[in-house]
Amino acid sequence: MKIVNWILNTINNWRSYFIKLGDSEWVSNFEWFGWSLTAIFGGLVIFLIVKLKIVDKWYKTTTNFLSAKASQKRIIDKSWQKILARLKKSDDTNLRLALIEADSAFDDLLKQMRLPGESMADRLKYLDTAKISNIEEIWRAHKLRNQIVHSPEYPVESLMSVLTKTPFYTSSSIVITNTCMPQS
């Protein structure tokens, strides 16, 4: 019973000590000092945010990012219109150039998607039919582009059959929608 009384007395003494401590001027001064430091450091944080233009940089970065996506779609559409104009001419040189330019435009999209690889073929390996439904046609068109670049005498008839399917444009639209346009 002595131990229990000793514990109760000790707890009561500590309680009264802390109650008296809360009423003392020292604690009041310490509390005032703590609030002062909070105000000083809070003001310093606000000053640094304004001085370093953190919010302004974030706003500009976000705005540029969103507007770049919209302008990127316009750039791709413009380059595709150029490719379509080449296809309408239907001569040998323009057909070859149309395929090469379409391949290059699609490779640019793959780079913007940040797919790893040194060549378009390396980047295409990261795509499958779940991501782009006509990936096999894109592979065929890319291989055809390589044949055209490396052997200029490639027959135009084979070229026309590939170009009329326009796999790059269909896939480019999918890629633009999924990666370049802001999500709402």
PDB file of C-alpha atoms in Angstrom:
ATOM      1  CA  MET A   1       0.000   0.000   0.000  1.00  0.00           C
ATOM      2  CA  LYS A   2       2.940   2.292   0.614  1.00  0.00           C
ATOM      3  CA  ILE A   3       4.067   1.924  -2.972  1.00  0.00           C
ATOM      4  CA  VAL A   4       0.637   2.812  -4.324  1.00  0.00           C
ATOM      5  CA  ASN A   5       0.470   5.921  -2.113  1.00  0.00           C
ATOM      6  CA  TRP A   6       3.983   6.910  -3.203  1.00  0.00           C
ATOM      7  CA  ILE A   7       3.017   6.561  -6.900  1.00  0.00           C
ATOM      8  CA  LEU A   8      -0.182   8.581  -6.395  1.00  0.00           C
ATOM      9  CA  ASN A   9       1.699  11.312  -4.514  1.00  0.00           C
ATOM     10  CA  THR A  10       4.375  11.442  -7.221  1.00  0.00           C
ATOM     11  CA  ILE A  11       1.758  11.742  -9.963  1.00  0.00           C
ATOM     12  CA  ASN A  12      -0.077  14.442  -7.989  1.00  0.00           C
ATOM     13  CA  ASN A  13       3.181  16.362  -7.443  1.00  0.00           C
ATOM     14  CA  TRP A  14       4.046  16.217 -11.148  1.00  0.00           C
ATOM     15  CA  ARG A  15       0.528  17.323 -12.049  1.00  0.00           C
ATOM     16  CA  SER A  16       0.646  20.321  -9.744  1.00  0.00           C
ATOM     17  CA  TYR A  17       4.179  21.169 -10.993  1.00  0.00           C
ATOM     18  CA  PHE A  18       3.004  21.270 -14.610  1.00  0.00           C
ATOM     19  CA  ILE A  19      -0.123  23.256 -13.725  1.00  0.00           C
ATOM     20  CA  LYS A  20       2.018  25.829 -11.929  1.00  0.00           C
ATOM     21  CA  LEU A  21       4.514  25.772 -14.799  1.00  0.00           C
ATOM     22  CA  GLY A  22       1.701  26.617 -17.240  1.00  0.00           C
ATOM     23  CA  ASP A  23       0.825  29.661 -15.145  1.00  0.00           C
ATOM     24  CA  SER A  24       4.407  30.893 -14.940  1.00  0.00           C
ATOM     25  CA  GLU A  25       5.780  33.828 -16.914  1.00  0.00           C
ATOM     26  CA  TRP A  26       8.596  31.645 -18.261  1.00  0.00           C
ATOM     27  CA  VAL A  27       6.170  29.379 -20.142  1.00  0.00           C
ATOM     28  CA  SER A  28       4.274  32.382 -21.453  1.00  0.00           C
ATOM     29  CA  ASN A  29       7.523  33.876 -22.745  1.00  0.00           C
ATOM     30  CA  PHE A  30       8.520  30.561 -24.287  1.00  0.00           C
ATOM     31  CA  GLU A  31       5.133  30.302 -25.999  1.00  0.00           C
ATOM     32  CA  TRP A  32       5.466  33.872 -27.288  1.00  0.00           C
ATOM     33  CA  PHE A  33       8.974  33.057 -28.561  1.00  0.00           C
ATOM     34  CA  GLY A  34       7.627  29.966 -30.390  1.00  0.00           C
ATOM     35  CA  TRP A  35       4.886  31.946 -32.125  1.00  0.00           C
ATOM     36  CA  SER A  36       7.405  34.621 -33.087  1.00  0.00           C
ATOM     37  CA  LEU A  37       9.717  32.031 -34.670  1.00  0.00           C
ATOM     38  CA  THR A  38       6.756  30.528 -36.535  1.00  0.00           C
ATOM     39  CA  ALA A  39       5.831  33.937 -37.938  1.00  0.00           C
ATOM     40  CA  ILE A  40       9.452  34.712 -38.905  1.00  0.00           C
ATOM     41  CA  PHE A  41      10.032  31.391 -40.659  1.00  0.00           C
ATOM     42  CA  GLY A  42       6.586  31.480 -42.291  1.00  0.00           C
ATOM     43  CA  GLY A  43       7.369  34.939 -43.635  1.00  0.00           C
ATOM     44  CA  LEU A  44      10.769  33.706 -44.820  1.00  0.00           C
ATOM     45  CA  VAL A  45       9.138  30.836 -46.723  1.00  0.00           C
ATOM     46  CA  ILE A  46       6.673  33.214 -48.396  1.00  0.00           C
ATOM     47  CA  PHE A  47       9.507  35.627 -49.210  1.00  0.00           C
ATOM     48  CA  LEU A  48      11.567  32.832 -50.800  1.00  0.00           C
ATOM     49  CA  ILE A  49       8.604  31.575 -52.821  1.00  0.00           C
ATOM     50  CA  VAL A  50       8.029  35.077 -54.181  1.00  0.00           C
ATOM     51  CA  LYS A  51      11.723  35.872 -54.666  1.00  0.00           C
ATOM     52  CA  LEU A  52      12.578  32.582 -56.362  1.00  0.00           C
ATOM     53  CA  LYS A  53       9.372  32.784 -58.419  1.00  0.00           C
ATOM     54  CA  ILE A  54       8.569  29.156 -57.661  1.00  0.00           C
ATOM     55  CA  VAL A  55       4.840  29.539 -58.250  1.00  0.00           C
ATOM     56  CA  ASP A  56       5.461  31.592 -61.388  1.00  0.00           C
ATOM     57  CA  LYS A  57       7.865  28.965 -62.782  1.00  0.00           C
ATOM     58  CA  TRP A  58       5.401  26.186 -61.987  1.00  0.00           C
ATOM     59  CA  TYR A  59       2.570  28.102 -63.666  1.00  0.00           C
ATOM     60  CA  LYS A  60       4.652  28.832 -66.778  1.00  0.00           C
ATOM     61  CA  THR A  61       5.877  25.243 -66.997  1.00  0.00           C
ATOM     62  CA  THR A  62       2.354  23.863 -66.691  1.00  0.00           C
ATOM     63  CA  THR A  63       0.951  26.337 -69.202  1.00  0.00           C
ATOM     64  CA  ASN A  64       3.755  25.669 -71.691  1.00  0.00           C
ATOM     65  CA  PHE A  65       3.307  21.925 -71.278  1.00  0.00           C
ATOM     66  CA  LEU A  66      -0.421  22.064 -71.976  1.00  0.00           C
ATOM     67  CA  SER A  67      -0.117  24.465 -74.910  1.00  0.00           C
ATOM     68  CA  ALA A  68       2.754  22.426 -76.373  1.00  0.00           C
ATOM     69  CA  LYS A  69       0.498  19.387 -76.511  1.00  0.00           C
ATOM     70  CA  ALA A  70      -2.129  21.258 -78.504  1.00  0.00           C
ATOM     71  CA  SER A  71       0.419  22.851 -80.824  1.00  0.00           C
ATOM     72  CA  GLN A  72       2.106  19.468 -81.312  1.00  0.00           C
ATOM     73  CA  LYS A  73      -1.134  18.096 -82.743  1.00  0.00           C
ATOM     74  CA  ARG A  74      -1.272  21.031 -85.183  1.00  0.00           C
ATOM     75  CA  ILE A  75       2.343  20.387 -86.240  1.00  0.00           C
ATOM     76  CA  ILE A  76       1.621  16.705 -86.835  1.00  0.00           C
ATOM     77  CA  ASP A  77      -1.546  17.509 -88.783  1.00  0.00           C
ATOM     78  CA  LYS A  78       0.394  20.007 -90.899  1.00  0.00           C
ATOM     79  CA  SER A  79       3.121  17.476 -91.676  1.00  0.00           C
ATOM     80  CA  TRP A  80       0.471  14.882 -92.476  1.00  0.00           C
ATOM     81  CA  GLN A  81      -1.212  17.294 -94.907  1.00  0.00           C
ATOM     82  CA  LYS A  82       2.158  17.649 -96.623  1.00  0.00           C
ATOM     83  CA  ILE A  83       2.436  13.859 -96.862  1.00  0.00           C
ATOM     84  CA  LEU A  84      -1.100  13.597 -98.287  1.00  0.00           C
ATOM     85  CA  ALA A  85      -0.241  16.247-100.886  1.00  0.00           C
ATOM     86  CA  ARG A  86       2.729  14.112-101.956  1.00  0.00           C
ATOM     87  CA  LEU A  87       0.477  11.046-102.214  1.00  0.00           C
ATOM     88  CA  LYS A  88      -1.981  12.902-104.474  1.00  0.00           C
ATOM     89  CA  LYS A  89       0.795  13.611-106.958  1.00  0.00           C
ATOM     90  CA  SER A  90       1.221   9.823-107.371  1.00  0.00           C
ATOM     91  CA  ASP A  91       4.609  10.039-109.047  1.00  0.00           C
ATOM     92  CA  ASP A  92       7.426   7.729-108.058  1.00  0.00           C
ATOM     93  CA  THR A  93       9.528  10.301-106.197  1.00  0.00           C
ATOM     94  CA  ASN A  94       6.647  11.783-104.201  1.00  0.00           C
ATOM     95  CA  LEU A  95       5.365   8.367-103.173  1.00  0.00           C
ATOM     96  CA  ARG A  96       8.788   7.417-101.863  1.00  0.00           C
ATOM     97  CA  LEU A  97       9.163  10.730-100.044  1.00  0.00           C
ATOM     98  CA  ALA A  98       5.660  10.402 -98.566  1.00  0.00           C
ATOM     99  CA  LEU A  99       6.521   7.073 -96.970  1.00  0.00           C
ATOM    100  CA  ILE A 100       9.872   8.343 -95.682  1.00  0.00           C
ATOM    101  CA  GLU A 101       8.253  11.470 -94.203  1.00  0.00           C
ATOM    102  CA  ALA A 102       5.400   9.475 -92.645  1.00  0.00           C
ATOM    103  CA  ASP A 103       7.917   7.109 -91.094  1.00  0.00           C
ATOM    104  CA  SER A 104       9.914  10.048 -89.756  1.00  0.00           C
ATOM    105  CA  ALA A 105       6.802  11.760 -88.346  1.00  0.00           C
ATOM    106  CA  PHE A 106       5.736   8.583 -86.585  1.00  0.00           C
ATOM    107  CA  ASP A 107       9.247   8.127 -85.198  1.00  0.00           C
ATOM    108  CA  ASP A 108       9.051  11.667 -83.799  1.00  0.00           C
ATOM    109  CA  LEU A 109       5.849  10.687 -82.004  1.00  0.00           C
ATOM    110  CA  LEU A 110       7.525   7.624 -80.540  1.00  0.00           C
ATOM    111  CA  LYS A 111      10.364   9.823 -79.289  1.00  0.00           C
ATOM    112  CA  GLN A 112       7.859  12.193 -77.691  1.00  0.00           C
ATOM    113  CA  MET A 113       6.367   9.207 -75.904  1.00  0.00           C
ATOM    114  CA  ARG A 114       9.890   8.779 -74.501  1.00  0.00           C
ATOM    115  CA  LEU A 115      10.192   5.226 -75.749  1.00  0.00           C
ATOM    116  CA  PRO A 116      13.791   4.067 -75.400  1.00  0.00           C
ATOM    117  CA  GLY A 117      15.885   3.011 -78.349  1.00  0.00           C
ATOM    118  CA  GLU A 118      18.321   4.411 -80.845  1.00  0.00           C
ATOM    119  CA  SER A 119      16.205   3.712 -83.921  1.00  0.00           C
ATOM    120  CA  MET A 120      12.541   3.582 -84.775  1.00  0.00           C
ATOM    121  CA  ALA A 121      12.719  -0.204 -84.894  1.00  0.00           C
ATOM    122  CA  ASP A 122      14.009  -0.237 -81.306  1.00  0.00           C
ATOM    123  CA  ARG A 123      11.156   2.022 -80.206  1.00  0.00           C
ATOM    124  CA  LEU A 124       8.528   0.002 -82.102  1.00  0.00           C
ATOM    125  CA  LYS A 125       9.506  -3.075 -80.086  1.00  0.00           C
ATOM    126  CA  TYR A 126       7.932  -1.429 -77.028  1.00  0.00           C
ATOM    127  CA  LEU A 127       4.524  -1.254 -78.710  1.00  0.00           C
ATOM    128  CA  ASP A 128       2.028  -4.039 -79.223  1.00  0.00           C
ATOM    129  CA  THR A 129      -1.529  -4.397 -80.504  1.00  0.00           C
ATOM    130  CA  ALA A 130      -2.884  -3.410 -77.088  1.00  0.00           C
ATOM    131  CA  LYS A 131      -1.287   0.032 -77.489  1.00  0.00           C
ATOM    132  CA  ILE A 132      -1.635   0.473 -81.265  1.00  0.00           C
ATOM    133  CA  SER A 133      -4.030  -1.798 -83.131  1.00  0.00           C
ATOM    134  CA  ASN A 134      -2.236  -1.684 -86.497  1.00  0.00           C
ATOM    135  CA  ILE A 135       1.320  -2.157 -85.259  1.00  0.00           C
ATOM    136  CA  GLU A 136       1.964  -4.920 -87.825  1.00  0.00           C
ATOM    137  CA  GLU A 137       1.147  -2.543 -90.693  1.00  0.00           C
ATOM    138  CA  ILE A 138       3.458   0.048 -89.175  1.00  0.00           C
ATOM    139  CA  TRP A 139       6.243  -2.529 -89.022  1.00  0.00           C
ATOM    140  CA  ARG A 140       5.647  -3.398 -92.689  1.00  0.00           C
ATOM    141  CA  ALA A 141       5.647   0.261 -93.692  1.00  0.00           C
ATOM    142  CA  HIS A 142       8.838   0.874 -91.710  1.00  0.00           C
ATOM    143  CA  LYS A 143      10.559  -2.106 -93.344  1.00  0.00           C
ATOM    144  CA  LEU A 144       9.385  -0.859 -96.736  1.00  0.00           C
ATOM    145  CA  ARG A 145      10.802   2.572 -95.934  1.00  0.00           C
ATOM    146  CA  ASN A 146      14.148   0.943 -95.123  1.00  0.00           C
ATOM    147  CA  GLN A 147      14.080  -0.926 -98.437  1.00  0.00           C
ATOM    148  CA  ILE A 148      13.313   2.294-100.319  1.00  0.00           C
ATOM    149  CA  VAL A 149      16.128   4.176 -98.616  1.00  0.00           C
ATOM    150  CA  HIS A 150      18.661   1.407 -99.221  1.00  0.00           C
ATOM    151  CA  SER A 151      17.555   0.365-102.710  1.00  0.00           C
ATOM    152  CA  PRO A 152      16.079   3.233-104.751  1.00  0.00           C
ATOM    153  CA  GLU A 153      14.877   0.856-107.491  1.00  0.00           C
ATOM    154  CA  TYR A 154      12.170  -0.641-105.276  1.00  0.00           C
ATOM    155  CA  PRO A 155       8.957  -1.138-107.341  1.00  0.00           C
ATOM    156  CA  VAL A 156       6.335   1.584-106.946  1.00  0.00           C
ATOM    157  CA  GLU A 157       3.394  -0.871-107.117  1.00  0.00           C
ATOM    158  CA  SER A 158       4.372  -2.399-103.766  1.00  0.00           C
ATOM    159  CA  LEU A 159       4.765   1.066-102.375  1.00  0.00           C
ATOM    160  CA  MET A 160       1.242   2.106-103.397  1.00  0.00           C
ATOM    161  CA  SER A 161      -0.362  -0.870-101.669  1.00  0.00           C
ATOM    162  CA  VAL A 162       1.273   0.111 -98.391  1.00  0.00           C
ATOM    163  CA  LEU A 163       0.641   3.834 -98.661  1.00  0.00           C
ATOM    164  CA  THR A 164      -3.068   3.506 -99.426  1.00  0.00           C
ATOM    165  CA  LYS A 165      -3.632   1.874 -96.028  1.00  0.00           C
ATOM    166  CA  THR A 166      -2.028   4.902 -94.293  1.00  0.00           C
ATOM    167  CA  PRO A 167      -1.124   3.097 -91.079  1.00  0.00           C
ATOM    168  CA  PHE A 168       0.963   6.000 -89.836  1.00  0.00           C
ATOM    169  CA  TYR A 169      -1.876   8.499 -89.867  1.00  0.00           C
ATOM    170  CA  THR A 170      -4.317   6.203 -88.088  1.00  0.00           C
ATOM    171  CA  SER A 171      -1.723   5.319 -85.467  1.00  0.00           C
ATOM    172  CA  SER A 172      -0.561   8.918 -85.199  1.00  0.00           C
ATOM    173  CA  SER A 173      -4.108   9.943 -84.335  1.00  0.00           C
ATOM    174  CA  ILE A 174      -4.189   7.322 -81.585  1.00  0.00           C
ATOM    175  CA  VAL A 175      -0.820   8.406 -80.237  1.00  0.00           C
ATOM    176  CA  ILE A 176      -1.749  12.094 -80.401  1.00  0.00           C
ATOM    177  CA  THR A 177      -4.990  11.453 -78.554  1.00  0.00           C
ATOM    178  CA  ASN A 178      -3.326   9.359 -75.858  1.00  0.00           C
ATOM    179  CA  THR A 179      -0.121  11.301 -75.307  1.00  0.00           C
ATOM    180  CA  CYS A 180      -0.323  14.790 -76.731  1.00  0.00           C
ATOM    181  CA  MET A 181      -3.746  16.069 -75.801  1.00  0.00           C
ATOM    182  CA  PRO A 182      -4.635  17.261 -72.277  1.00  0.00           C
ATOM    183  CA  GLN A 183      -6.867  14.828 -70.472  1.00  0.00           C
ATOM    184  CA  SER A 184     -10.145  16.331 -69.265  1.00  0.00           C
TER     185      SER A 184
END
